[in-house]
Amino acid sequence: MSYLAKNYNRKKISFAKGKGSYLYTAKGVKYLDFVQGIAVNSLGHSHPKLIKVINNQSKKLWHVSNAFMIPEGELLAKKLAKKTFADYVIFQNSGTEATEAAIKVARKYFYSIGKPHKNRILCIKNSFHGRTIAAIFASGSKKMTEGFGPKAQGFDHFKFGDHKSLKKKITKNTAAIMVESILGEGGIKVIPDWCLKGLRKICNKNKILLILDEVQCGIGRTGDFFAFEKSRVKPDIVPIAKGIGGGFPIGAVLMNKKAASGMVAGSHGSTFGGNPMAMKIGSQVFDIISNKSFLNNVKKNSNFFFQQLNEIKKRYPKIIKEVRGRGFLIGLQLYKDQTNFIKKLMINKLLTIRAAENVIRILPPLNVKKTELSQALKIIEKVCSTY
Ligand SMILES: *Cc1c(COP(=O)(O)O)cnc(C)c1O
């Protein structure tokens, strides 16, 4: 019997070792891992540079309180700010803490300028921003909120793509619009560039803040450091997590100067957030992924992979409805429930994970080799041919 609570629907398999794009069971059976902890292990398993950083830092200093200066965090914050729209960073430990912090930052900003009534956040219905009480009510999903008591106030929703309702839902009490640049759990739904631009315009017109949740789609996942970069839109607040730690739990909220202006001493905090160990690891991940040629390589390999996936779709038009996403945030949408397909991929030693709308999520490490992509394509084709 298992003493772990039953809040996960786990597959009956476990792993003893990981290296690059592969996972190994205790018996040495090898799986191509295109889940990578759900876009977390951005550099695959056991990256030599991360092992080195962890080993070195483990002998020096793991954790000190945010009551003291933390130079390792100063450095990572500076790197993030120099590379992106951000002027300030608060470090957290996970995605949901980062989205919570984003909500707090937006509300506190309006409070600090004497408009405390502006405290409502407008989100996409059935999006995903994490599992804390505030985050589940931000997502507005019935499944996630059911049974968890009184509704956390201050969230409004519009339907993905419903521009009319979006505009109608903005009131004098709206503080911010918060959306994922690409909906991950929601089924790898890309918000088109012109819509992100439209959102920025709407926010400017209504003098409200734009929060782009890049927890899943950020940190090189799409071939740009942030998914929204392609649209040239500048958000006010951006929560990040997953990919920035390369497997170590790190979250952060990035802000421009205006949005950060309400965050004064004592307004927010985290015991673990931004400790030297996490910051050293995050810095190393950042240095590798933010490199232009690294990101170009993500784009190049992703183009090859998308092209080939679309060829497979053409050969099996009755199975695959759509190939969607960008970079290595990929959704294979089937006409029917995807559970069995995912199971068959796994039997053929390719690990993938589900998302909403019959989507199979494919999340290779960003440094995946072309030969590994080809191997995955062969498995996908094989499963299609016997489906
Ligand atoms: C995963 C995810 C979160 C929550 O991150 P956790 O680390 O699981 O708390 C928030 N937003 C998005 C878009 C995510 O994909």
mmCIF file of C-alpha atoms and ligand atoms in Angstrom:
data_model
loop_
_atom_site.group_PDB
_atom_site.id
_atom_site.type_symbol
_atom_site.label_atom_id
_atom_site.label_comp_id
_atom_site.label_asym_id
_atom_site.label_seq_id
_atom_site.Cartn_x
_atom_site.Cartn_y
_atom_site.Cartn_z
ATOM 1 C CA MET A 1 0.000 0.000 0.000
ATOM 2 C CA SER A 2 1.062 3.552 -0.632
ATOM 3 C CA TYR A 3 1.164 6.165 2.112
ATOM 4 C CA LEU A 4 1.096 8.918 -0.465
ATOM 5 C CA ALA A 5 -2.311 10.560 -0.707
ATOM 6 C CA LYS A 6 -4.272 9.755 -3.810
ATOM 7 C CA ASN A 7 -4.291 13.229 -5.350
ATOM 8 C CA TYR A 8 -2.363 12.076 -8.444
ATOM 9 C CA ASN A 9 -3.330 9.624 -11.137
ATOM 10 C CA ARG A 10 0.143 8.105 -11.480
ATOM 11 C CA LYS A 11 1.357 5.773 -14.196
ATOM 12 C CA LYS A 12 2.654 2.508 -12.763
ATOM 13 C CA ILE A 13 6.287 3.142 -13.533
ATOM 14 C CA SER A 14 9.221 4.759 -11.741
ATOM 15 C CA PHE A 15 12.717 5.752 -12.733
ATOM 16 C CA ALA A 16 16.080 5.375 -11.084
ATOM 17 C CA LYS A 17 18.271 7.525 -13.309
ATOM 18 C CA GLY A 18 18.123 10.228 -15.949
ATOM 19 C CA LYS A 19 20.650 11.380 -18.520
ATOM 20 C CA GLY A 20 19.950 14.055 -21.130
ATOM 21 C CA SER A 21 16.753 13.153 -22.978
ATOM 22 C CA TYR A 22 16.493 9.688 -21.414
ATOM 23 C CA LEU A 23 15.092 8.128 -18.255
ATOM 24 C CA TYR A 24 16.059 4.666 -17.002
ATOM 25 C CA THR A 25 14.111 2.302 -14.764
ATOM 26 C CA ALA A 26 15.900 0.447 -11.957
ATOM 27 C CA LYS A 27 16.186 -2.504 -14.353
ATOM 28 C CA GLY A 28 17.857 -0.291 -16.950
ATOM 29 C CA VAL A 29 14.926 0.019 -19.378
ATOM 30 C CA LYS A 30 15.428 3.237 -21.336
ATOM 31 C CA TYR A 31 12.689 5.755 -22.146
ATOM 32 C CA LEU A 32 12.849 8.846 -24.322
ATOM 33 C CA ASP A 33 11.576 11.491 -21.915
ATOM 34 C CA PHE A 34 9.539 14.134 -23.737
ATOM 35 C CA VAL A 35 7.799 15.199 -20.550
ATOM 36 C CA GLN A 36 10.916 16.354 -18.684
ATOM 37 C CA GLY A 37 9.010 16.951 -15.474
ATOM 38 C CA ILE A 38 6.478 19.053 -17.464
ATOM 39 C CA ALA A 39 8.835 21.540 -19.114
ATOM 40 C CA VAL A 40 10.964 21.718 -15.970
ATOM 41 C CA ASN A 41 14.200 19.971 -16.945
ATOM 42 C CA SER A 42 14.896 22.481 -19.677
ATOM 43 C CA LEU A 43 18.420 21.092 -20.168
ATOM 44 C CA GLY A 44 17.468 17.444 -19.758
ATOM 45 C CA HIS A 45 18.538 15.188 -16.910
ATOM 46 C CA SER A 46 21.917 15.399 -15.171
ATOM 47 C CA HIS A 47 23.379 18.245 -17.216
ATOM 48 C CA PRO A 48 27.136 18.266 -16.435
ATOM 49 C CA LYS A 49 27.247 22.035 -15.872
ATOM 50 C CA LEU A 50 24.356 21.879 -13.416
ATOM 51 C CA ILE A 51 25.935 18.964 -11.562
ATOM 52 C CA LYS A 52 29.118 21.006 -11.242
ATOM 53 C CA VAL A 53 27.303 24.093 -9.959
ATOM 54 C CA ILE A 54 25.338 22.045 -7.423
ATOM 55 C CA ASN A 55 28.451 20.228 -6.224
ATOM 56 C CA ASN A 56 30.434 23.441 -5.816
ATOM 57 C CA GLN A 57 27.688 25.420 -4.125
ATOM 58 C CA SER A 58 26.754 22.525 -1.818
ATOM 59 C CA LYS A 59 30.152 22.873 -0.185
ATOM 60 C CA LYS A 60 29.783 26.628 0.306
ATOM 61 C CA LEU A 61 26.295 27.770 1.276
ATOM 62 C CA TRP A 62 22.763 26.435 0.791
ATOM 63 C CA HIS A 63 20.392 28.761 2.506
ATOM 64 C CA VAL A 64 20.382 32.100 4.263
ATOM 65 C CA SER A 65 17.424 34.244 5.184
ATOM 66 C CA ASN A 66 16.239 37.099 3.034
ATOM 67 C CA ALA A 67 16.969 39.173 6.147
ATOM 68 C CA PHE A 68 20.473 39.335 4.660
ATOM 69 C CA MET A 69 21.911 40.351 1.314
ATOM 70 C CA ILE A 70 22.170 37.421 -1.131
ATOM 71 C CA PRO A 71 24.701 38.259 -3.866
ATOM 72 C CA GLU A 72 23.844 35.116 -5.849
ATOM 73 C CA GLY A 73 20.249 36.369 -6.111
ATOM 74 C CA GLU A 74 21.355 39.910 -6.942
ATOM 75 C CA LEU A 75 23.277 38.452 -9.868
ATOM 76 C CA LEU A 76 20.416 36.333 -11.270
ATOM 77 C CA ALA A 77 17.964 39.228 -10.879
ATOM 78 C CA LYS A 78 20.391 41.474 -12.771
ATOM 79 C CA LYS A 79 20.768 38.941 -15.566
ATOM 80 C CA LEU A 80 16.977 38.591 -15.894
ATOM 81 C CA ALA A 81 16.447 42.340 -15.859
ATOM 82 C CA LYS A 82 19.183 43.054 -18.430
ATOM 83 C CA LYS A 83 17.795 40.401 -20.767
ATOM 84 C CA THR A 84 14.073 41.229 -20.487
ATOM 85 C CA PHE A 85 11.457 43.954 -19.953
ATOM 86 C CA ALA A 86 11.874 43.647 -16.178
ATOM 87 C CA ASP A 87 13.282 46.193 -13.757
ATOM 88 C CA TYR A 88 12.741 44.153 -10.599
ATOM 89 C CA VAL A 89 12.481 40.509 -9.553
ATOM 90 C CA ILE A 90 11.108 38.688 -6.491
ATOM 91 C CA PHE A 91 12.216 35.067 -6.181
ATOM 92 C CA GLN A 92 9.847 32.275 -5.183
ATOM 93 C CA ASN A 93 9.978 28.469 -5.261
ATOM 94 C CA SER A 94 7.256 27.433 -7.661
ATOM 95 C CA GLY A 95 4.930 28.548 -10.404
ATOM 96 C CA THR A 96 1.845 29.010 -8.316
ATOM 97 C CA GLU A 97 3.745 31.162 -5.828
ATOM 98 C CA ALA A 98 4.944 33.239 -8.753
ATOM 99 C CA THR A 99 1.402 33.771 -10.085
ATOM 100 C CA GLU A 100 0.166 34.550 -6.561
ATOM 101 C CA ALA A 101 2.923 37.105 -6.241
ATOM 102 C CA ALA A 102 1.930 38.558 -9.617
ATOM 103 C CA ILE A 103 -1.645 39.018 -8.377
ATOM 104 C CA LYS A 104 -0.404 40.633 -5.169
ATOM 105 C CA VAL A 105 1.913 42.968 -7.068
ATOM 106 C CA ALA A 106 -0.917 44.162 -9.334
ATOM 107 C CA ARG A 107 -3.322 44.787 -6.456
ATOM 108 C CA LYS A 108 -0.697 46.486 -4.323
ATOM 109 C CA TYR A 109 0.254 48.797 -7.157
ATOM 110 C CA PHE A 110 -3.266 50.208 -7.392
ATOM 111 C CA TYR A 111 -3.528 50.374 -3.612
ATOM 112 C CA SER A 112 -0.297 52.334 -3.486
ATOM 113 C CA ILE A 113 -1.559 54.928 -5.983
ATOM 114 C CA GLY A 114 -4.767 55.452 -4.018
ATOM 115 C CA LYS A 115 -7.046 53.215 -6.118
ATOM 116 C CA PRO A 116 -7.653 50.257 -3.800
ATOM 117 C CA HIS A 117 -10.977 49.488 -5.536
ATOM 118 C CA LYS A 118 -8.965 48.338 -8.553
ATOM 119 C CA ASN A 119 -8.283 44.817 -7.310
ATOM 120 C CA ARG A 120 -9.947 42.447 -9.773
ATOM 121 C CA ILE A 121 -7.940 40.263 -12.141
ATOM 122 C CA LEU A 122 -9.419 39.268 -15.491
ATOM 123 C CA CYS A 123 -8.387 35.778 -16.641
ATOM 124 C CA ILE A 124 -9.203 33.227 -19.307
ATOM 125 C CA LYS A 125 -11.783 30.649 -18.219
ATOM 126 C CA ASN A 126 -10.160 27.228 -17.693
ATOM 127 C CA SER A 127 -6.626 28.526 -17.984
ATOM 128 C CA PHE A 128 -3.999 27.350 -15.507
ATOM 129 C CA HIS A 129 -2.082 29.440 -12.998
ATOM 130 C CA GLY A 130 -1.344 26.882 -10.281
ATOM 131 C CA ARG A 131 -3.054 25.239 -7.334
ATOM 132 C CA THR A 132 -3.124 27.684 -4.437
ATOM 133 C CA ILE A 133 -6.543 28.986 -3.425
ATOM 134 C CA ALA A 134 -6.094 32.221 -5.356
ATOM 135 C CA ALA A 135 -4.608 30.494 -8.398
ATOM 136 C CA ILE A 136 -7.428 27.948 -8.752
ATOM 137 C CA PHE A 137 -10.030 30.703 -8.648
ATOM 138 C CA ALA A 138 -7.942 32.670 -11.152
ATOM 139 C CA SER A 139 -8.193 29.672 -13.476
ATOM 140 C CA GLY A 140 -11.927 29.474 -12.818
ATOM 141 C CA SER A 141 -12.026 25.775 -13.594
ATOM 142 C CA LYS A 142 -14.886 23.911 -11.951
ATOM 143 C CA LYS A 143 -12.816 20.770 -11.592
ATOM 144 C CA MET A 144 -9.998 22.521 -9.740
ATOM 145 C CA THR A 145 -12.145 24.671 -7.440
ATOM 146 C CA GLU A 146 -14.910 22.207 -6.541
ATOM 147 C CA GLY A 147 -14.964 21.370 -2.844
ATOM 148 C CA PHE A 148 -12.427 23.947 -1.798
ATOM 149 C CA GLY A 149 -14.778 26.214 0.024
ATOM 150 C CA PRO A 150 -15.641 29.855 -0.443
ATOM 151 C CA LYS A 151 -14.601 31.390 -3.700
ATOM 152 C CA ALA A 152 -11.521 33.596 -3.547
ATOM 153 C CA GLN A 153 -12.856 36.967 -4.609
ATOM 154 C CA GLY A 154 -11.424 39.266 -7.200
ATOM 155 C CA PHE A 155 -11.361 37.193 -10.381
ATOM 156 C CA ASP A 156 -13.361 37.615 -13.562
ATOM 157 C CA HIS A 157 -13.242 35.429 -16.634
ATOM 158 C CA PHE A 158 -13.643 35.562 -20.367
ATOM 159 C CA LYS A 159 -13.602 32.734 -22.889
ATOM 160 C CA PHE A 160 -10.450 32.110 -24.921
ATOM 161 C CA GLY A 161 -10.786 34.084 -28.159
ATOM 162 C CA ASP A 162 -13.989 35.881 -27.116
ATOM 163 C CA HIS A 163 -12.894 39.486 -27.626
ATOM 164 C CA LYS A 164 -16.353 40.920 -27.045
ATOM 165 C CA SER A 165 -16.704 39.369 -23.609
ATOM 166 C CA LEU A 166 -13.141 40.344 -22.732
ATOM 167 C CA LYS A 167 -13.917 44.017 -23.328
ATOM 168 C CA LYS A 168 -17.250 43.778 -21.522
ATOM 169 C CA LYS A 169 -15.664 42.243 -18.422
ATOM 170 C CA ILE A 170 -13.304 45.157 -17.834
ATOM 171 C CA THR A 171 -14.786 47.421 -15.170
ATOM 172 C CA LYS A 172 -13.585 50.321 -13.052
ATOM 173 C CA ASN A 173 -12.483 47.664 -10.529
ATOM 174 C CA THR A 174 -10.208 45.766 -12.898
ATOM 175 C CA ALA A 175 -6.527 45.886 -11.947
ATOM 176 C CA ALA A 176 -5.024 43.586 -14.498
ATOM 177 C CA ILE A 177 -5.516 41.047 -17.259
ATOM 178 C CA MET A 178 -3.621 37.810 -16.598
ATOM 179 C CA VAL A 179 -3.172 35.217 -19.338
ATOM 180 C CA GLU A 180 -0.683 32.532 -20.317
ATOM 181 C CA SER A 181 1.054 33.615 -23.542
ATOM 182 C CA ILE A 182 0.519 30.014 -24.626
ATOM 183 C CA LEU A 183 -2.007 27.981 -22.631
ATOM 184 C CA GLY A 184 -0.168 24.863 -21.480
ATOM 185 C CA GLU A 185 -2.478 22.667 -19.394
ATOM 186 C CA GLY A 186 -5.374 24.174 -21.355
ATOM 187 C CA GLY A 187 -4.249 22.355 -24.499
ATOM 188 C CA ILE A 188 -1.238 24.197 -26.008
ATOM 189 C CA LYS A 189 -3.321 27.078 -27.281
ATOM 190 C CA VAL A 190 -1.196 29.881 -28.677
ATOM 191 C CA ILE A 191 -2.506 33.401 -28.213
ATOM 192 C CA PRO A 192 -1.767 34.932 -31.635
ATOM 193 C CA ASP A 193 0.645 37.879 -31.752
ATOM 194 C CA TRP A 194 -2.086 40.272 -32.876
ATOM 195 C CA CYS A 195 -4.168 39.286 -29.834
ATOM 196 C CA LEU A 196 -1.284 39.856 -27.425
ATOM 197 C CA LYS A 197 -0.837 43.255 -29.070
ATOM 198 C CA GLY A 198 -4.561 43.856 -28.676
ATOM 199 C CA LEU A 199 -4.378 42.941 -24.990
ATOM 200 C CA ARG A 200 -1.561 45.439 -24.480
ATOM 201 C CA LYS A 201 -3.626 48.129 -26.197
ATOM 202 C CA ILE A 202 -6.691 47.350 -24.075
ATOM 203 C CA CYS A 203 -4.577 47.508 -20.913
ATOM 204 C CA ASN A 204 -3.062 50.830 -21.939
ATOM 205 C CA LYS A 205 -6.464 52.276 -22.801
ATOM 206 C CA ASN A 206 -7.952 51.222 -19.470
ATOM 207 C CA LYS A 207 -4.782 52.011 -17.518
ATOM 208 C CA ILE A 208 -4.572 48.481 -16.135
ATOM 209 C CA LEU A 209 -1.661 46.037 -15.926
ATOM 210 C CA LEU A 210 -0.842 43.150 -18.244
ATOM 211 C CA ILE A 211 0.338 39.941 -16.552
ATOM 212 C CA LEU A 212 1.693 37.262 -18.885
ATOM 213 C CA ASP A 213 2.101 33.901 -17.148
ATOM 214 C CA GLU A 214 5.258 32.392 -18.673
ATOM 215 C CA VAL A 215 5.641 29.629 -16.086
ATOM 216 C CA GLN A 216 5.346 26.935 -18.772
ATOM 217 C CA CYS A 217 5.982 28.741 -22.064
ATOM 218 C CA GLY A 218 8.907 30.892 -20.905
ATOM 219 C CA ILE A 219 12.654 30.338 -20.465
ATOM 220 C CA GLY A 220 13.474 29.362 -24.034
ATOM 221 C CA ARG A 221 10.631 26.839 -24.400
ATOM 222 C CA THR A 222 9.403 28.460 -27.639
ATOM 223 C CA GLY A 223 12.832 29.336 -29.032
ATOM 224 C CA ASP A 224 12.572 32.878 -27.689
ATOM 225 C CA PHE A 225 13.516 33.549 -24.093
ATOM 226 C CA PHE A 226 9.900 34.524 -23.465
ATOM 227 C CA ALA A 227 7.012 33.343 -25.649
ATOM 228 C CA PHE A 228 5.580 36.886 -25.848
ATOM 229 C CA GLU A 229 8.783 38.304 -27.372
ATOM 230 C CA LYS A 230 7.708 37.321 -30.871
ATOM 231 C CA SER A 231 4.737 39.699 -30.576
ATOM 232 C CA ARG A 232 7.033 42.535 -29.412
ATOM 233 C CA VAL A 233 4.557 43.225 -26.608
ATOM 234 C CA LYS A 234 5.934 44.404 -23.291
ATOM 235 C CA PRO A 235 4.002 43.095 -20.264
ATOM 236 C CA ASP A 236 4.059 44.711 -16.811
ATOM 237 C CA ILE A 237 4.348 41.561 -14.719
ATOM 238 C CA VAL A 238 5.587 38.084 -15.653
ATOM 239 C CA PRO A 239 5.583 35.051 -13.350
ATOM 240 C CA ILE A 240 8.148 32.390 -14.265
ATOM 241 C CA ALA A 241 9.141 29.025 -12.760
ATOM 242 C CA LYS A 242 9.402 25.534 -14.328
ATOM 243 C CA GLY A 243 12.287 25.893 -16.814
ATOM 244 C CA ILE A 244 14.429 28.413 -14.926
ATOM 245 C CA GLY A 245 15.580 25.899 -12.299
ATOM 246 C CA GLY A 246 16.377 23.100 -14.753
ATOM 247 C CA GLY A 247 14.837 20.690 -12.215
ATOM 248 C CA PHE A 248 15.539 22.646 -9.044
ATOM 249 C CA PRO A 249 12.470 24.406 -7.603
ATOM 250 C CA ILE A 250 12.662 28.091 -8.487
ATOM 251 C CA GLY A 251 9.922 30.594 -9.233
ATOM 252 C CA ALA A 252 10.020 34.341 -9.688
ATOM 253 C CA VAL A 253 7.899 37.300 -10.543
ATOM 254 C CA LEU A 254 9.395 39.844 -12.944
ATOM 255 C CA MET A 255 8.055 43.400 -12.963
ATOM 256 C CA ASN A 256 8.610 46.741 -14.577
ATOM 257 C CA LYS A 257 9.344 49.722 -12.351
ATOM 258 C CA LYS A 258 5.770 50.962 -12.308
ATOM 259 C CA ALA A 259 4.209 47.639 -11.317
ATOM 260 C CA ALA A 260 6.866 47.045 -8.661
ATOM 261 C CA SER A 261 6.336 50.400 -7.015
ATOM 262 C CA GLY A 262 3.858 49.054 -4.442
ATOM 263 C CA MET A 263 6.222 46.360 -3.217
ATOM 264 C CA VAL A 264 7.867 48.026 -0.261
ATOM 265 C CA ALA A 265 9.706 46.408 2.666
ATOM 266 C CA GLY A 266 7.461 43.836 4.347
ATOM 267 C CA SER A 267 4.887 43.633 1.539
ATOM 268 C CA HIS A 268 5.882 40.138 0.414
ATOM 269 C CA GLY A 269 8.310 37.416 1.354
ATOM 270 C CA SER A 270 9.340 33.803 1.176
ATOM 271 C CA THR A 271 11.544 31.778 3.507
ATOM 272 C CA PHE A 272 13.120 29.631 0.810
ATOM 273 C CA GLY A 273 12.716 31.969 -2.165
ATOM 274 C CA GLY A 274 16.002 33.089 -3.703
ATOM 275 C CA ASN A 275 18.409 31.096 -1.560
ATOM 276 C CA PRO A 276 22.048 30.854 -2.736
ATOM 277 C CA MET A 277 21.744 27.242 -3.897
ATOM 278 C CA ALA A 278 18.703 27.953 -6.068
ATOM 279 C CA MET A 279 20.191 31.183 -7.392
ATOM 280 C CA LYS A 280 23.461 29.558 -8.458
ATOM 281 C CA ILE A 281 21.564 26.864 -10.323
ATOM 282 C CA GLY A 282 19.156 29.372 -11.895
ATOM 283 C CA SER A 283 22.083 31.508 -13.028
ATOM 284 C CA GLN A 284 23.720 28.570 -14.773
ATOM 285 C CA VAL A 285 20.472 27.594 -16.491
ATOM 286 C CA PHE A 286 19.954 31.222 -17.530
ATOM 287 C CA ASP A 287 23.489 31.532 -18.956
ATOM 288 C CA ILE A 288 23.010 28.492 -21.172
ATOM 289 C CA ILE A 289 19.447 29.175 -22.359
ATOM 290 C CA SER A 290 19.653 32.944 -22.878
ATOM 291 C CA ASN A 291 22.486 32.461 -25.362
ATOM 292 C CA LYS A 292 21.339 33.476 -28.852
ATOM 293 C CA SER A 293 22.828 30.501 -30.667
ATOM 294 C CA PHE A 294 21.265 28.125 -28.123
ATOM 295 C CA LEU A 295 17.840 29.657 -28.769
ATOM 296 C CA ASN A 296 18.377 29.615 -32.544
ATOM 297 C CA ASN A 297 19.148 25.945 -32.294
ATOM 298 C CA VAL A 298 15.859 25.373 -30.426
ATOM 299 C CA LYS A 299 14.058 27.098 -33.313
ATOM 300 C CA LYS A 300 15.921 25.133 -35.964
ATOM 301 C CA ASN A 301 15.317 21.733 -34.372
ATOM 302 C CA SER A 302 11.733 22.626 -33.569
ATOM 303 C CA ASN A 303 11.081 23.591 -37.211
ATOM 304 C CA PHE A 304 12.343 20.199 -38.325
ATOM 305 C CA PHE A 305 10.184 18.440 -35.718
ATOM 306 C CA PHE A 306 7.016 20.405 -36.575
ATOM 307 C CA GLN A 307 7.526 19.769 -40.292
ATOM 308 C CA GLN A 308 7.826 16.042 -39.719
ATOM 309 C CA LEU A 309 4.868 15.961 -37.300
ATOM 310 C CA ASN A 310 2.758 17.674 -39.939
ATOM 311 C CA GLU A 311 3.858 15.049 -42.481
ATOM 312 C CA ILE A 312 2.662 12.356 -40.080
ATOM 313 C CA LYS A 313 -0.612 14.241 -39.649
ATOM 314 C CA LYS A 314 -1.040 14.236 -43.448
ATOM 315 C CA ARG A 315 -0.537 10.474 -43.501
ATOM 316 C CA TYR A 316 -3.017 9.934 -40.640
ATOM 317 C CA PRO A 317 -5.619 12.671 -41.116
ATOM 318 C CA LYS A 318 -8.252 10.667 -39.266
ATOM 319 C CA ILE A 319 -6.185 10.360 -36.105
ATOM 320 C CA ILE A 320 -4.365 13.673 -35.743
ATOM 321 C CA LYS A 321 -6.528 16.768 -35.854
ATOM 322 C CA GLU A 322 -3.892 19.429 -35.312
ATOM 323 C CA VAL A 323 -0.213 19.919 -34.550
ATOM 324 C CA ARG A 324 0.057 23.080 -32.485
ATOM 325 C CA GLY A 325 2.313 25.112 -30.258
ATOM 326 C CA ARG A 326 5.732 26.627 -30.802
ATOM 327 C CA GLY A 327 9.346 25.670 -30.182
ATOM 328 C CA PHE A 328 9.355 22.652 -27.902
ATOM 329 C CA LEU A 329 5.954 23.360 -26.398
ATOM 330 C CA ILE A 330 4.034 21.059 -28.686
ATOM 331 C CA GLY A 331 0.490 19.762 -28.721
ATOM 332 C CA LEU A 332 -0.682 16.865 -30.844
ATOM 333 C CA GLN A 333 -4.434 17.150 -30.850
ATOM 334 C CA LEU A 334 -6.305 13.937 -31.609
ATOM 335 C CA TYR A 335 -9.902 13.575 -32.732
ATOM 336 C CA LYS A 336 -10.572 11.212 -29.839
ATOM 337 C CA ASP A 337 -9.481 10.862 -26.233
ATOM 338 C CA GLN A 338 -5.692 10.696 -26.120
ATOM 339 C CA THR A 339 -5.238 8.352 -23.114
ATOM 340 C CA ASN A 340 -4.722 5.206 -25.147
ATOM 341 C CA PHE A 341 -2.373 6.909 -27.601
ATOM 342 C CA ILE A 342 -0.175 8.151 -24.744
ATOM 343 C CA LYS A 343 -0.149 4.621 -23.309
ATOM 344 C CA LYS A 344 0.957 3.197 -26.656
ATOM 345 C CA LEU A 345 3.714 5.784 -26.990
ATOM 346 C CA MET A 346 4.901 4.731 -23.554
ATOM 347 C CA ILE A 347 4.874 1.045 -24.475
ATOM 348 C CA ASN A 348 7.139 2.094 -27.347
ATOM 349 C CA LYS A 349 9.403 3.915 -24.863
ATOM 350 C CA LEU A 350 8.358 7.504 -25.556
ATOM 351 C CA LEU A 351 7.028 9.498 -22.598
ATOM 352 C CA THR A 352 4.532 12.299 -23.257
ATOM 353 C CA ILE A 353 1.800 13.916 -21.174
ATOM 354 C CA ARG A 354 -1.795 14.942 -21.669
ATOM 355 C CA ALA A 355 -3.319 18.422 -21.818
ATOM 356 C CA ALA A 356 -6.944 19.531 -22.261
ATOM 357 C CA GLU A 357 -8.865 19.116 -25.552
ATOM 358 C CA ASN A 358 -7.504 15.628 -26.430
ATOM 359 C CA VAL A 359 -4.004 17.024 -26.672
ATOM 360 C CA ILE A 360 -0.805 15.029 -26.227
ATOM 361 C CA ARG A 361 1.837 17.392 -24.898
ATOM 362 C CA ILE A 362 5.346 16.861 -26.231
ATOM 363 C CA LEU A 363 8.029 18.633 -24.195
ATOM 364 C CA PRO A 364 11.566 17.594 -25.161
ATOM 365 C CA PRO A 365 14.486 19.156 -23.332
ATOM 366 C CA LEU A 366 15.576 22.327 -25.140
ATOM 367 C CA ASN A 367 18.960 20.759 -25.931
ATOM 368 C CA VAL A 368 17.425 17.615 -27.439
ATOM 369 C CA LYS A 369 19.438 16.025 -30.252
ATOM 370 C CA LYS A 370 18.052 15.773 -33.768
ATOM 371 C CA THR A 371 18.550 12.007 -33.689
ATOM 372 C CA GLU A 372 16.355 11.838 -30.571
ATOM 373 C CA LEU A 373 13.658 13.860 -32.332
ATOM 374 C CA SER A 374 13.831 11.423 -35.254
ATOM 375 C CA GLN A 375 13.508 8.519 -32.860
ATOM 376 C CA ALA A 376 10.369 10.089 -31.332
ATOM 377 C CA LEU A 377 8.898 10.660 -34.808
ATOM 378 C CA LYS A 378 9.391 6.994 -35.667
ATOM 379 C CA ILE A 379 7.549 5.962 -32.497
ATOM 380 C CA ILE A 380 4.685 8.396 -33.143
ATOM 381 C CA GLU A 381 4.380 7.143 -36.728
ATOM 382 C CA LYS A 382 4.420 3.525 -35.550
ATOM 383 C CA VAL A 383 1.651 4.144 -33.004
ATOM 384 C CA CYS A 384 -0.417 5.934 -35.668
ATOM 385 C CA SER A 385 -0.015 2.998 -38.039
ATOM 386 C CA THR A 386 -1.362 0.532 -35.485
ATOM 387 C CA TYR A 387 -3.968 2.763 -33.917
HETATM 388 C C1 LIG B 1 2.733 24.770 -14.000
HETATM 389 C C2 LIG B 1 2.114 26.095 -14.111
HETATM 390 C C3 LIG B 1 1.860 26.882 -12.963
HETATM 391 C C4 LIG B 1 2.045 26.354 -11.566
HETATM 392 O O1 LIG B 1 3.356 25.994 -11.309
HETATM 393 P P1 LIG B 1 3.681 25.052 -10.033
HETATM 394 O O2 LIG B 1 5.189 25.074 -9.981
HETATM 395 O O3 LIG B 1 3.106 23.716 -10.309
HETATM 396 O O4 LIG B 1 3.089 25.684 -8.844
HETATM 397 C C5 LIG B 1 1.364 28.159 -13.164
HETATM 398 N N1 LIG B 1 1.134 28.646 -14.392
HETATM 399 C C6 LIG B 1 1.356 27.914 -15.498
HETATM 400 C C7 LIG B 1 1.098 28.511 -16.835
HETATM 401 C C8 LIG B 1 1.845 26.612 -15.398
HETATM 402 O O5 LIG B 1 2.034 25.871 -16.494
#
